[in-house]
CSV table of C-alpha atoms and ligand atoms in Angstrom, one decimal:
chain,number,residue,atom,x,y,z
A,834,MET,CA,0.0,0.0,0.0
A,835,ASP,CA,3.0,2.3,0.5
A,836,SER,CA,3.5,2.9,-3.1
A,837,VAL,CA,-0.3,3.5,-3.5
A,838,LYS,CA,-0.3,6.1,-0.8
A,839,GLN,CA,2.7,7.9,-2.2
A,840,ILE,CA,1.0,8.2,-5.6
A,841,ALA,CA,-2.0,10.0,-3.9
A,842,GLU,CA,0.3,12.3,-2.0
A,843,ASN,CA,2.4,13.1,-5.0
A,844,THR,CA,-0.5,14.0,-7.2
A,845,PRO,CA,-0.9,17.6,-8.0
A,846,GLU,CA,-3.8,19.2,-6.2
A,847,THR,CA,-6.5,18.7,-8.8
A,848,SER,CA,-10.0,19.1,-7.7
A,849,ALA,CA,-12.4,16.3,-8.8
A,850,ASP,CA,-14.6,19.0,-10.1
A,851,SER,CA,-12.1,21.5,-11.5
A,852,SER,CA,-13.1,23.2,-14.6
A,853,ASP,CA,-9.8,25.0,-14.8
A,854,LEU,CA,-8.8,23.9,-18.3
A,855,PRO,CA,-5.6,25.6,-19.2
A,856,MET,CA,-5.8,27.5,-22.4
A,857,ALA,CA,-3.3,25.5,-24.4
A,858,ALA,CA,-3.4,25.7,-28.1
A,859,ALA,CA,-5.6,23.0,-29.7
A,860,GLU,CA,-3.7,20.0,-31.1
A,861,PRO,CA,-3.6,19.9,-34.9
A,862,VAL,CA,-6.3,17.6,-36.2
A,863,PRO,CA,-4.8,14.4,-37.6
A,864,ILE,CA,-6.0,12.7,-40.8
A,865,ARG,CA,-8.3,9.9,-39.7
A,866,PRO,CA,-8.8,6.6,-41.4
A,867,GLU,CA,-12.2,5.9,-42.9
A,868,ARG,CA,-14.6,4.0,-40.6
A,869,ARG,CA,-17.5,1.9,-41.5
A,870,GLN,CA,-20.7,3.9,-41.5
A,871,SER,CA,-22.8,1.1,-40.0
A,872,PRO,CA,-21.2,-1.4,-37.7
A,873,ARG,CA,-21.8,-5.1,-38.1
A,874,THR,CA,-25.0,-6.2,-36.5
A,875,TRP,CA,-25.9,-9.5,-34.8
A,876,GLU,CA,-29.2,-11.2,-35.5
A,877,THR,CA,-29.0,-13.9,-32.9
A,878,PRO,CA,-27.0,-14.5,-29.7
A,879,PRO,CA,-24.1,-17.0,-29.9
A,880,ALA,CA,-24.3,-20.1,-27.8
A,881,PRO,CA,-23.2,-19.2,-24.2
A,882,ALA,CA,-19.8,-20.3,-23.1
A,883,PRO,CA,-19.8,-23.1,-20.5
A,884,PRO,CA,-19.5,-21.6,-17.0
A,885,PRO,CA,-16.0,-21.9,-15.4
A,886,HIS,CA,-15.3,-24.2,-12.5
A,887,LEU,CA,-13.9,-23.2,-9.1
A,888,ASP,CA,-10.5,-24.5,-10.0
A,889,ASP,CA,-10.3,-22.2,-13.0
A,890,TYR,CA,-10.0,-19.3,-10.5
A,891,ARG,CA,-6.9,-20.7,-8.9
A,892,ALA,CA,-4.4,-18.8,-11.0
A,893,ILE,CA,-6.2,-15.5,-10.2
A,894,VAL,CA,-7.1,-15.7,-6.5
A,895,GLY,CA,-4.9,-18.5,-5.2
A,896,GLU,CA,-5.6,-21.9,-3.7
A,897,ALA,CA,-6.1,-20.6,-0.1
A,898,GLU,CA,-9.1,-18.6,-1.1
A,899,LEU,CA,-10.7,-21.6,-2.9
A,900,ASP,CA,-10.0,-23.8,0.2
A,901,GLU,CA,-11.8,-21.3,2.3
A,902,LEU,CA,-14.9,-21.4,0.1
A,903,ARG,CA,-14.9,-25.2,0.3
A,904,PHE,CA,-14.6,-25.1,4.0
A,905,LEU,CA,-17.5,-22.6,4.4
A,906,ALA,CA,-19.7,-24.6,2.1
A,907,ARG,CA,-19.1,-27.9,3.9
A,908,ASP,CA,-21.9,-27.4,6.4
A,909,LEU,CA,-24.3,-26.2,3.7
A,910,LYS,CA,-24.3,-29.3,1.7
A,911,ARG,CA,-27.9,-30.6,1.2
A,912,LYS,CA,-29.2,-27.1,1.7
A,913,SER,CA,-30.9,-25.3,-1.2
A,914,VAL,CA,-31.3,-21.7,-2.3
A,915,LYS,CA,-33.6,-20.0,-4.7
A,916,MET,CA,-32.6,-16.7,-6.4
A,917,VAL,CA,-35.4,-14.7,-8.0
A,918,ASN,CA,-35.0,-11.7,-10.3
A,919,SER,CA,-36.8,-10.1,-13.2
A,920,THR,CA,-34.5,-10.7,-16.2
A,921,ALA,CA,-32.3,-13.5,-17.4
A,922,VAL,CA,-30.2,-11.3,-19.7
A,923,GLY,CA,-28.9,-7.7,-19.7
A,924,GLY,CA,-27.9,-5.7,-16.7
A,925,GLY,CA,-25.6,-6.3,-13.9
A,926,VAL,CA,-27.8,-8.6,-11.8
A,927,ALA,CA,-28.4,-11.2,-14.5
A,928,GLU,CA,-24.7,-11.1,-15.3
A,929,MET,CA,-23.8,-11.9,-11.7
A,930,LEU,CA,-26.4,-14.6,-11.2
A,931,ASN,CA,-25.2,-16.3,-14.3
A,932,ARG,CA,-21.9,-17.1,-12.6
A,933,LEU,CA,-22.9,-17.2,-8.9
A,934,VAL,CA,-25.6,-19.9,-9.4
A,935,PRO,CA,-23.3,-22.6,-11.0
A,936,LEU,CA,-20.4,-21.9,-8.5
A,937,LEU,CA,-22.7,-22.4,-5.5
A,938,GLY,CA,-23.9,-25.6,-7.2
A,939,GLU,CA,-20.3,-26.8,-7.6
A,940,LEU,CA,-19.9,-26.2,-3.8
A,941,GLU,CA,-23.0,-28.5,-3.4
A,942,VAL,CA,-25.3,-25.7,-2.3
A,943,THR,CA,-28.1,-26.5,-4.6
A,944,THR,CA,-29.2,-23.2,-6.2
A,945,HIS,CA,-32.1,-22.5,-8.4
A,946,TRP,CA,-32.6,-19.3,-10.4
A,947,ASP,CA,-36.2,-18.3,-11.3
A,948,VAL,CA,-37.1,-15.2,-13.4
A,949,ILE,CA,-40.5,-13.6,-12.9
A,950,THR,CA,-42.7,-12.9,-15.9
A,951,GLY,CA,-44.8,-9.9,-16.7
A,952,GLY,CA,-46.3,-7.9,-19.5
A,953,ASN,CA,-45.1,-4.6,-20.8
A,954,ASP,CA,-47.3,-2.8,-18.4
A,955,PHE,CA,-45.5,-4.5,-15.5
A,956,TYR,CA,-42.1,-3.5,-16.8
A,957,GLU,CA,-43.2,0.0,-17.4
A,958,VAL,CA,-44.3,0.2,-13.8
A,959,THR,CA,-41.2,-1.4,-12.4
A,960,LYS,CA,-38.9,0.8,-14.6
A,961,ALA,CA,-40.7,3.8,-13.2
A,962,PHE,CA,-40.3,2.4,-9.6
A,963,HIS,CA,-36.6,1.9,-10.3
A,964,ASN,CA,-36.2,5.5,-11.4
A,965,ALA,CA,-38.3,6.8,-8.5
A,966,LEU,CA,-36.3,4.8,-6.0
A,967,HIS,CA,-33.2,6.4,-7.5
A,968,GLY,CA,-34.9,9.8,-6.6
A,969,SER,CA,-36.8,10.8,-9.8
A,970,ALA,CA,-40.2,12.3,-9.1
A,971,TYR,CA,-43.0,9.9,-9.9
A,972,ASP,CA,-46.8,10.0,-9.5
A,973,LEU,CA,-47.6,6.6,-8.0
A,974,THR,CA,-51.1,5.8,-9.1
A,975,ARG,CA,-53.4,3.2,-7.8
A,976,GLN,CA,-53.3,1.6,-11.2
A,977,ALA,CA,-49.5,1.2,-11.1
A,978,GLN,CA,-49.8,-0.4,-7.6
A,979,GLU,CA,-52.4,-2.8,-8.9
A,980,ILE,CA,-50.3,-3.8,-11.9
A,981,PHE,CA,-47.3,-4.4,-9.6
A,982,LEU,CA,-49.3,-6.6,-7.2
A,983,MET,CA,-51.2,-8.5,-9.9
A,984,TYR,CA,-48.1,-9.7,-11.7
A,985,ASN,CA,-46.4,-10.5,-8.4
A,986,GLU,CA,-49.5,-12.5,-7.4
A,987,GLN,CA,-49.5,-14.4,-10.8
A,988,ASN,CA,-45.8,-15.3,-10.2
A,989,ARG,CA,-46.4,-16.3,-6.7
A,990,GLN,CA,-49.1,-18.7,-7.8
A,991,ARG,CA,-46.9,-20.1,-10.6
A,992,MET,CA,-43.8,-20.6,-8.4
A,993,GLN,CA,-42.9,-22.9,-5.6
A,994,PHE,CA,-40.5,-22.2,-2.7
A,995,PRO,CA,-39.4,-25.5,-1.2
A,996,GLU,CA,-35.8,-24.2,-0.7
A,997,ASP,CA,-34.1,-23.3,2.6
A,998,VAL,CA,-33.3,-19.8,1.6
A,999,VAL,CA,-35.1,-17.6,-0.9
A,1000,VAL,CA,-33.3,-14.5,-2.2
A,1001,ILE,CA,-35.4,-11.9,-4.0
A,1002,HIS,CA,-33.4,-9.5,-6.1
A,1003,ASP,CA,-34.6,-5.8,-6.4
A,1004,PRO,CA,-38.1,-4.4,-6.1
A,1005,GLN,CA,-39.8,-6.1,-9.1
A,1006,PRO,CA,-40.5,-9.4,-7.3
A,1007,ALA,CA,-40.5,-8.0,-3.7
A,1008,ALA,CA,-44.2,-8.8,-3.2
A,1009,LEU,CA,-43.4,-12.5,-3.6
A,1010,ILE,CA,-42.8,-12.3,0.1
A,1011,GLY,CA,-46.5,-13.0,0.3
A,1012,ALA,CA,-45.6,-16.7,-0.3
A,1013,ARG,CA,-43.5,-16.8,2.8
A,1014,GLU,CA,-46.2,-18.0,5.3
A,1015,ASN,CA,-46.5,-21.3,3.4
A,1016,THR,CA,-42.7,-21.9,3.5
A,1017,SER,CA,-40.1,-22.7,6.1
A,1018,ALA,CA,-37.4,-20.8,4.2
A,1019,ARG,CA,-35.4,-17.8,5.3
A,1020,TRP,CA,-36.2,-14.9,3.0
A,1021,VAL,CA,-33.6,-12.3,2.0
A,1022,TRP,CA,-34.1,-9.1,-0.1
A,1023,ARG,CA,-31.0,-8.3,-2.2
A,1024,CYS,CA,-31.3,-4.7,-3.2
A,1025,HIS,CA,-29.0,-3.7,-6.0
A,1026,ILE,CA,-30.1,-0.1,-6.3
A,1027,ASP,CA,-29.3,3.1,-4.5
A,1028,LEU,CA,-32.1,3.7,-1.9
A,1029,SER,CA,-30.4,6.7,-0.2
A,1030,ASN,CA,-33.0,9.2,-1.6
A,1031,PRO,CA,-36.1,7.3,-2.8
A,1032,ASP,CA,-39.4,8.8,-3.8
A,1033,PRO,CA,-41.3,8.5,-0.5
A,1034,ARG,CA,-44.5,7.2,-2.1
A,1035,VAL,CA,-42.8,4.4,-3.9
A,1036,TRP,CA,-40.6,3.5,-1.0
A,1037,GLY,CA,-43.7,3.8,1.3
A,1038,PHE,CA,-45.5,1.3,-0.9
A,1039,LEU,CA,-42.6,-1.2,-1.0
A,1040,ARG,CA,-41.4,-0.9,2.5
A,1041,PRO,CA,-44.1,-3.1,4.1
A,1042,PHE,CA,-43.0,-5.9,1.8
A,1043,ILE,CA,-39.4,-5.5,2.6
A,1044,GLU,CA,-40.0,-5.5,6.4
A,1045,GLN,CA,-41.3,-9.0,6.2
A,1046,PHE,CA,-37.9,-10.4,5.0
A,1047,ASP,CA,-35.4,-11.9,7.4
A,1048,ALA,CA,-32.6,-9.7,6.1
A,1049,ALA,CA,-31.8,-7.1,3.5
A,1050,ILE,CA,-28.6,-6.7,1.6
A,1051,PHE,CA,-27.3,-3.5,0.1
A,1052,SER,CA,-24.4,-2.7,-2.2
A,1053,SER,CA,-23.1,0.2,-0.3
A,1054,GLN,CA,-23.4,1.6,3.2
A,1055,SER,CA,-25.1,4.7,1.9
A,1056,PHE,CA,-27.8,2.8,0.1
A,1057,ALA,CA,-29.3,1.3,3.2
A,1058,ARG,CA,-32.6,2.5,4.8
A,1059,GLN,CA,-33.8,2.3,8.4
A,1060,LEU,CA,-35.4,-1.1,8.6
A,1061,PRO,CA,-36.4,-3.3,11.5
A,1062,ILE,CA,-34.5,-6.3,9.9
A,1063,PRO,CA,-30.8,-7.0,9.8
A,1064,GLN,CA,-28.9,-5.4,6.9
A,1065,TYR,CA,-25.8,-6.7,5.3
A,1066,LEU,CA,-23.3,-5.0,3.0
A,1067,PHE,CA,-22.4,-7.1,-0.1
A,1068,TYR,CA,-20.4,-5.4,-2.8
A,1069,PRO,CA,-21.4,-6.7,-6.2
A,1070,CYS,CA,-18.7,-8.4,-8.2
A,1071,ILE,CA,-17.5,-9.4,-11.6
A,1072,ASP,CA,-16.3,-12.7,-13.0
A,1073,PRO,CA,-12.7,-12.5,-14.2
A,1074,LEU,CA,-13.3,-15.5,-16.4
A,1075,SER,CA,-16.4,-14.3,-18.1
A,1076,GLU,CA,-16.5,-13.3,-21.7
A,1077,LYS,CA,-16.8,-9.7,-20.5
A,1078,ASN,CA,-13.6,-9.8,-18.4
A,1079,LYS,CA,-11.3,-12.6,-19.5
A,1080,GLU,CA,-8.0,-11.9,-21.2
A,1081,LEU,CA,-8.2,-11.4,-24.9
A,1082,ASP,CA,-5.7,-11.9,-27.8
A,1083,ASP,CA,-4.7,-8.5,-29.1
A,1084,SER,CA,-5.6,-9.7,-32.6
A,1085,PHE,CA,-9.2,-10.0,-31.5
A,1086,VAL,CA,-9.1,-6.5,-29.9
A,1087,GLN,CA,-7.8,-5.1,-33.1
A,1088,LYS,CA,-10.4,-6.9,-35.1
A,1089,VAL,CA,-13.2,-5.4,-33.0
A,1090,CYS,CA,-11.7,-2.0,-33.3
A,1091,ASP,CA,-11.4,-2.3,-37.1
A,1092,GLU,CA,-15.0,-3.5,-37.2
A,1093,PHE,CA,-16.3,-0.4,-35.4
A,1094,GLY,CA,-13.8,2.1,-36.9
A,1095,VAL,CA,-11.9,2.7,-33.7
A,1096,ASP,CA,-8.4,4.0,-34.4
A,1097,ARG,CA,-6.0,2.4,-31.9
A,1098,SER,CA,-3.1,4.7,-32.9
A,1099,ARG,CA,-5.0,7.5,-31.1
A,1100,PRO,CA,-6.3,7.8,-27.5
A,1101,ILE,CA,-9.6,6.2,-27.0
A,1102,VAL,CA,-12.1,7.3,-24.3
A,1103,THR,CA,-14.9,4.9,-23.7
A,1104,GLN,CA,-18.2,4.7,-21.8
A,1105,VAL,CA,-20.1,1.4,-21.9
A,1106,SER,CA,-23.7,1.9,-20.7
A,1107,ARG,CA,-27.3,1.5,-21.5
A,1108,PHE,CA,-28.6,4.6,-23.2
A,1109,ASP,CA,-30.2,5.9,-20.0
A,1110,ARG,CA,-30.3,9.5,-18.7
A,1111,LEU,CA,-28.9,8.4,-15.3
A,1112,LYS,CA,-25.7,7.2,-17.1
A,1113,ASP,CA,-25.5,10.7,-18.6
A,1114,PRO,CA,-24.2,9.8,-22.1
A,1115,VAL,CA,-25.0,13.3,-23.3
A,1116,GLY,CA,-22.8,14.7,-20.5
A,1117,VAL,CA,-20.0,12.4,-21.7
A,1118,VAL,CA,-20.2,13.7,-25.2
A,1119,GLN,CA,-20.1,17.3,-23.8
A,1120,ALA,CA,-17.1,16.5,-21.6
A,1121,PHE,CA,-15.3,14.8,-24.5
A,1122,LYS,CA,-15.9,17.8,-26.8
A,1123,LEU,CA,-14.4,20.1,-24.1
A,1124,ALA,CA,-11.4,17.9,-23.5
A,1125,ARG,CA,-10.7,17.3,-27.2
A,1126,LYS,CA,-10.1,21.1,-27.6
A,1127,TYR,CA,-6.8,20.4,-25.8
A,1128,VAL,CA,-5.9,16.8,-26.5
A,1129,ASP,CA,-6.4,14.5,-29.4
A,1130,CYS,CA,-8.8,11.6,-28.7
A,1131,GLN,CA,-11.8,9.6,-29.9
A,1132,LEU,CA,-14.9,8.8,-27.9
A,1133,VAL,CA,-16.6,5.4,-28.0
A,1134,LEU,CA,-20.1,5.2,-26.5
A,1135,ALA,CA,-21.1,1.6,-26.5
A,1136,GLY,CA,-24.6,1.0,-25.2
A,1137,GLY,CA,-27.5,-1.2,-25.6
A,1138,GLY,CA,-31.2,-1.5,-24.8
A,1139,ALA,CA,-32.2,1.4,-27.0
A,1140,SER,CA,-34.1,-0.9,-29.4
A,1141,ASP,CA,-36.4,-2.4,-26.8
A,1142,ASP,CA,-36.7,0.5,-24.4
A,1143,PRO,CA,-38.6,3.6,-25.6
A,1144,GLU,CA,-36.8,5.8,-23.2
A,1145,GLY,CA,-33.4,4.4,-24.4
A,1146,ALA,CA,-34.3,5.2,-28.0
A,1147,VAL,CA,-35.0,8.8,-27.0
A,1148,VAL,CA,-31.7,9.1,-25.1
A,1149,LEU,CA,-29.8,7.6,-28.0
A,1150,GLN,CA,-31.3,10.2,-30.3
A,1151,GLU,CA,-30.3,13.0,-27.9
A,1152,VAL,CA,-26.8,11.6,-27.8
A,1153,LYS,CA,-26.6,11.5,-31.6
A,1154,GLU,CA,-27.9,15.1,-31.7
A,1155,THR,CA,-25.3,16.3,-29.2
A,1156,ALA,CA,-22.5,14.4,-31.1
A,1157,GLY,CA,-23.5,16.0,-34.4
A,1158,ASN,CA,-21.5,14.6,-37.3
A,1159,ASP,CA,-18.2,14.6,-35.3
A,1160,PRO,CA,-16.2,11.7,-36.8
A,1161,ASP,CA,-14.4,11.1,-33.6
A,1162,ILE,CA,-17.5,10.1,-31.7
A,1163,ILE,CA,-18.4,6.5,-32.3
A,1164,ILE,CA,-21.9,5.5,-31.0
A,1165,LEU,CA,-22.7,1.8,-30.9
A,1166,ASP,CA,-26.1,0.4,-30.0
A,1167,LEU,CA,-25.2,-3.2,-29.3
A,1168,PRO,CA,-27.4,-6.2,-28.6
A,1169,PRO,CA,-27.0,-7.7,-25.1
A,1170,TRP,CA,-24.9,-10.6,-26.2
A,1171,CYS,CA,-21.8,-8.6,-27.2
A,1172,ALA,CA,-19.7,-9.4,-24.1
A,1173,LEU,CA,-16.6,-10.1,-26.1
A,1174,GLU,CA,-16.9,-7.0,-28.1
A,1175,ILE,CA,-17.5,-4.9,-24.9
A,1176,ASN,CA,-14.4,-6.6,-23.4
A,1177,ALA,CA,-12.4,-5.7,-26.5
A,1178,LEU,CA,-13.5,-2.1,-26.5
A,1179,GLN,CA,-12.7,-1.7,-22.8
A,1180,ARG,CA,-9.3,-3.3,-23.4
A,1181,ALA,CA,-8.6,-1.0,-26.4
A,1182,SER,CA,-9.5,2.1,-24.3
A,1183,THR,CA,-6.9,4.5,-23.1
A,1184,LEU,CA,-9.4,5.8,-20.5
A,1185,VAL,CA,-12.8,4.5,-19.4
A,1186,VAL,CA,-15.5,6.9,-18.2
A,1187,GLN,CA,-18.7,6.1,-16.3
A,1188,LYS,CA,-20.2,9.6,-15.8
A,1189,SER,CA,-23.4,8.5,-14.1
A,1190,ILE,CA,-25.5,10.9,-12.2
A,1191,LYS,CA,-27.3,8.1,-10.3
A,1192,GLU,CA,-25.9,4.6,-10.1
A,1193,GLY,CA,-26.4,1.3,-8.4
A,1194,PHE,CA,-22.9,-0.1,-8.0
A,1195,GLY,CA,-21.6,0.5,-11.5
A,1196,LEU,CA,-20.3,-2.8,-12.7
A,1197,THR,CA,-18.8,-1.2,-15.8
A,1198,VAL,CA,-16.4,0.6,-13.4
A,1199,THR,CA,-15.4,-2.7,-11.9
A,1200,GLU,CA,-14.8,-4.1,-15.3
A,1201,ALA,CA,-12.7,-1.2,-16.4
A,1202,LEU,CA,-10.6,-1.2,-13.2
A,1203,TRP,CA,-10.1,-5.0,-13.5
A,1204,LYS,CA,-8.6,-4.4,-17.0
A,1205,GLY,CA,-6.2,-1.9,-15.4
A,1206,LYS,CA,-7.8,1.1,-17.1
A,1207,PRO,CA,-7.6,4.6,-15.7
A,1208,THR,CA,-11.2,5.2,-14.9
A,1209,ILE,CA,-13.2,8.4,-14.4
A,1210,GLY,CA,-16.5,8.0,-12.6
A,1211,GLY,CA,-19.4,10.1,-11.4
A,1212,ALA,CA,-19.2,10.3,-7.6
A,1213,VAL,CA,-22.6,8.6,-7.1
A,1214,GLY,CA,-23.9,5.2,-5.9
A,1215,GLY,CA,-21.3,2.6,-5.5
A,1216,ILE,CA,-18.7,4.3,-7.7
A,1217,PRO,CA,-16.9,5.9,-4.8
A,1218,ASN,CA,-16.5,2.4,-3.2
A,1219,GLN,CA,-14.5,1.5,-6.3
A,1220,ILE,CA,-12.9,4.7,-7.3
A,1221,ILE,CA,-10.9,6.2,-4.5
A,1222,HIS,CA,-10.1,9.6,-5.9
A,1223,LYS,CA,-6.5,9.9,-7.2
A,1224,LEU,CA,-5.7,6.4,-5.9
A,1225,THR,CA,-7.7,4.0,-8.0
A,1226,GLY,CA,-9.3,6.4,-10.5
A,1227,ALA,CA,-10.8,9.9,-10.7
A,1228,LEU,CA,-14.2,11.0,-9.3
A,1229,VAL,CA,-16.1,13.8,-11.0
A,1230,HIS,CA,-19.2,15.8,-10.3
A,1231,SER,CA,-19.8,17.7,-13.5
A,1232,VAL,CA,-19.3,17.8,-17.2
A,1233,GLU,CA,-16.4,20.3,-16.7
A,1234,GLY,CA,-14.8,18.1,-14.0
A,1235,CYS,CA,-15.0,15.1,-16.4
A,1236,ALA,CA,-13.5,17.1,-19.2
A,1237,TYR,CA,-10.7,18.1,-16.9
A,1238,GLN,CA,-9.9,14.6,-15.8
A,1239,ILE,CA,-10.0,13.3,-19.4
A,1240,ARG,CA,-7.5,15.9,-20.4
A,1241,TYR,CA,-5.3,15.4,-17.2
A,1242,LEU,CA,-5.1,11.7,-17.5
A,1243,LEU,CA,-4.4,11.7,-21.2
A,1244,THR,CA,-1.6,14.1,-20.7
A,1245,HIS,CA,-0.2,12.3,-17.6
A,1246,PRO,CA,0.1,8.7,-18.8
A,1247,GLU,CA,2.4,7.5,-16.0
A,1248,PHE,CA,0.0,8.7,-13.3
A,1249,ALA,CA,-2.9,7.3,-15.3
A,1250,ALA,CA,-1.2,3.9,-15.6
A,1251,GLN,CA,-0.6,3.8,-11.8
A,1252,LEU,CA,-4.3,4.5,-11.2
A,1253,GLY,CA,-5.1,1.6,-13.5
A,1254,LYS,CA,-2.8,-0.7,-11.6
A,1255,ASN,CA,-4.1,0.3,-8.2
A,1256,GLY,CA,-7.7,-0.1,-9.5
A,1257,HIS,CA,-6.9,-3.7,-10.7
A,1258,GLU,CA,-5.6,-4.6,-7.2
A,1259,HIS,CA,-8.6,-3.0,-5.5
A,1260,VAL,CA,-11.0,-5.1,-7.6
A,1261,LYS,CA,-9.0,-8.2,-7.0
A,1262,GLU,CA,-9.3,-7.8,-3.2
A,1263,ASN,CA,-12.9,-6.7,-3.0
A,1264,PHE,CA,-15.1,-7.2,-6.1
A,1265,LEU,CA,-14.4,-10.6,-7.7
A,1266,MET,CA,-16.9,-13.4,-8.0
A,1267,THR,CA,-15.0,-15.5,-5.5
A,1268,THR,CA,-15.3,-12.9,-2.8
A,1269,ASN,CA,-19.0,-12.7,-3.5
A,1270,VAL,CA,-19.4,-16.5,-3.2
A,1271,ARG,CA,-17.7,-16.2,0.2
A,1272,ARG,CA,-20.2,-13.5,1.4
A,1273,TRP,CA,-23.2,-15.6,0.3
A,1274,LEU,CA,-21.9,-18.7,2.1
A,1275,LEU,CA,-21.3,-16.7,5.3
A,1276,LEU,CA,-24.8,-15.3,5.1
A,1277,PHE,CA,-26.4,-18.6,4.5
A,1278,ARG,CA,-24.6,-20.0,7.5
A,1279,ILE,CA,-25.8,-17.1,9.6
A,1280,LEU,CA,-29.4,-17.4,8.4
A,1281,LEU,CA,-29.6,-21.1,8.8
A,1282,GLY,CA,-27.8,-21.0,12.1
A,1283,ARG,CA,-27.9,-24.3,13.9
A,1284,ARG,CA,-29.9,-25.8,11.0
A,1285,THR,CA,-26.6,-26.1,9.1
A,1286,THR,CA,-25.2,-28.8,11.4
B,287,UDP,N1,-23.5,-3.8,-20.7
B,287,UDP,C1,-23.4,-4.6,-21.9
B,287,UDP,N2,-23.8,-4.0,-23.0
B,287,UDP,C2,-24.2,-2.7,-23.1
B,287,UDP,C3,-24.2,-1.9,-21.9
B,287,UDP,C4,-23.9,-2.5,-20.7
B,287,UDP,O1,-23.1,-5.7,-21.8
B,287,UDP,O2,-24.5,-2.2,-24.1
B,287,UDP,C5,-23.1,-4.5,-19.5
B,287,UDP,C6,-21.9,-3.8,-18.8
B,287,UDP,O3,-20.7,-4.3,-19.3
B,287,UDP,C7,-22.1,-4.3,-17.3
B,287,UDP,C8,-23.6,-4.3,-17.2
B,287,UDP,O4,-24.1,-4.4,-18.5
B,287,UDP,O5,-21.6,-5.6,-17.1
B,287,UDP,C9,-24.2,-3.0,-16.6
B,287,UDP,O6,-24.0,-3.0,-15.3
B,287,UDP,P1,-23.9,-1.6,-14.4
B,287,UDP,O7,-24.0,-2.0,-13.0
B,287,UDP,O8,-22.8,-0.8,-14.9
B,287,UDP,O9,-25.3,-0.9,-14.8
B,287,UDP,P2,-26.8,-1.3,-15.0
B,287,UDP,O10,-27.1,-1.3,-16.4
B,287,UDP,O11,-27.0,-2.6,-14.2
B,287,UDP,O12,-27.5,-0.1,-14.3
């Protein structure tokens, strides 16, 4: 840690929010290679890669950590767990469950994963709840409440809960707790979103359901609410062996860049995010345009979800309008099964940005840090747990602050590289899948108490 500390102390006193961009002369504009007008598109998802085994992590985390997991799981054999969420693909929660479930299974903790079903009206309501719990104003109508309860009730009737522990992820299936009285399970609510400033009506509506659980888990200290049940802190995690995070041949990275017209001979600034206002893609374009007055760079905005989310399509349109016909801004609307391409774009990047104005944990930040990328993040949600300012990355609070950090890091590559290195270590210690498995095993042991022996 000594070297880490030193870096922080030796850094020039730059404010996270400084807009003090020195008035250096703009760089001459280089001649850029032609890029494809429309990137390749994918019609169908490729077959999923088989999930890794515990032993595959040995080279990354070491044998001792794996032994600890086996030891903790020993008393949980023959126990079973059900995870319930609202989507099997897309977003951080599904990504995590895709790995967690087979690893728990390998440790002989039988784990089932059920996805609730609902119509468009349900997902419109739950999307509005999601935004409202993040603090957006929302007029909670009786109709919205009825839709929420109706689909939860339909799912409750369809599903069975014979497991020892039931884990409900996020608000969408929270009312399934109504099934609790007919089960002997311990029920846990795993909240992945930032509840620090929720719309009071939506939280007031959900709270009576949450209070019936045996425990709640939050992704950051600041997300938790006052509740009469025990609360636990679980950082989310990434899987270093997933397609999104595994090492890639440079030839593949080059191929993806060629495909999308990204020029690797020039600095690349990237934000990977759904086209969602809370991810502030428009702010990223504005910050990029400010920074690019002083330092040559390209911007890659790789997102998804715009085709099946009406709000996403509107945000994508706003991003395109803000970008104008700037040839250095590459906007990619990708389907959800482009993990390898996202991985390659992150690896090709000189800097990664996640300029969210509200955020859950921000797995894209974890992914970038794991790849050793100097990362700039909005100081919201779980991002400050990952980015310690000037130590493992740079935190920003504004478009101008973001522009300043892009310019600073691009012109101080040694400092930027050290941030990337520190960030990688920080993820290795705190935010990998194996750490997450350990937290779940410990929690199951606590919840099942003497029932484990
Ligand atoms: N992601 C993706 N394609 C996209 C946008 C995002 O695969 O077009 C992935 C991203 O790499 C990350 C996850 O989706 O693994 C997003 O998680 P995060 O916590 O950053 O944000 P969320 O979308 O869950 O709010």
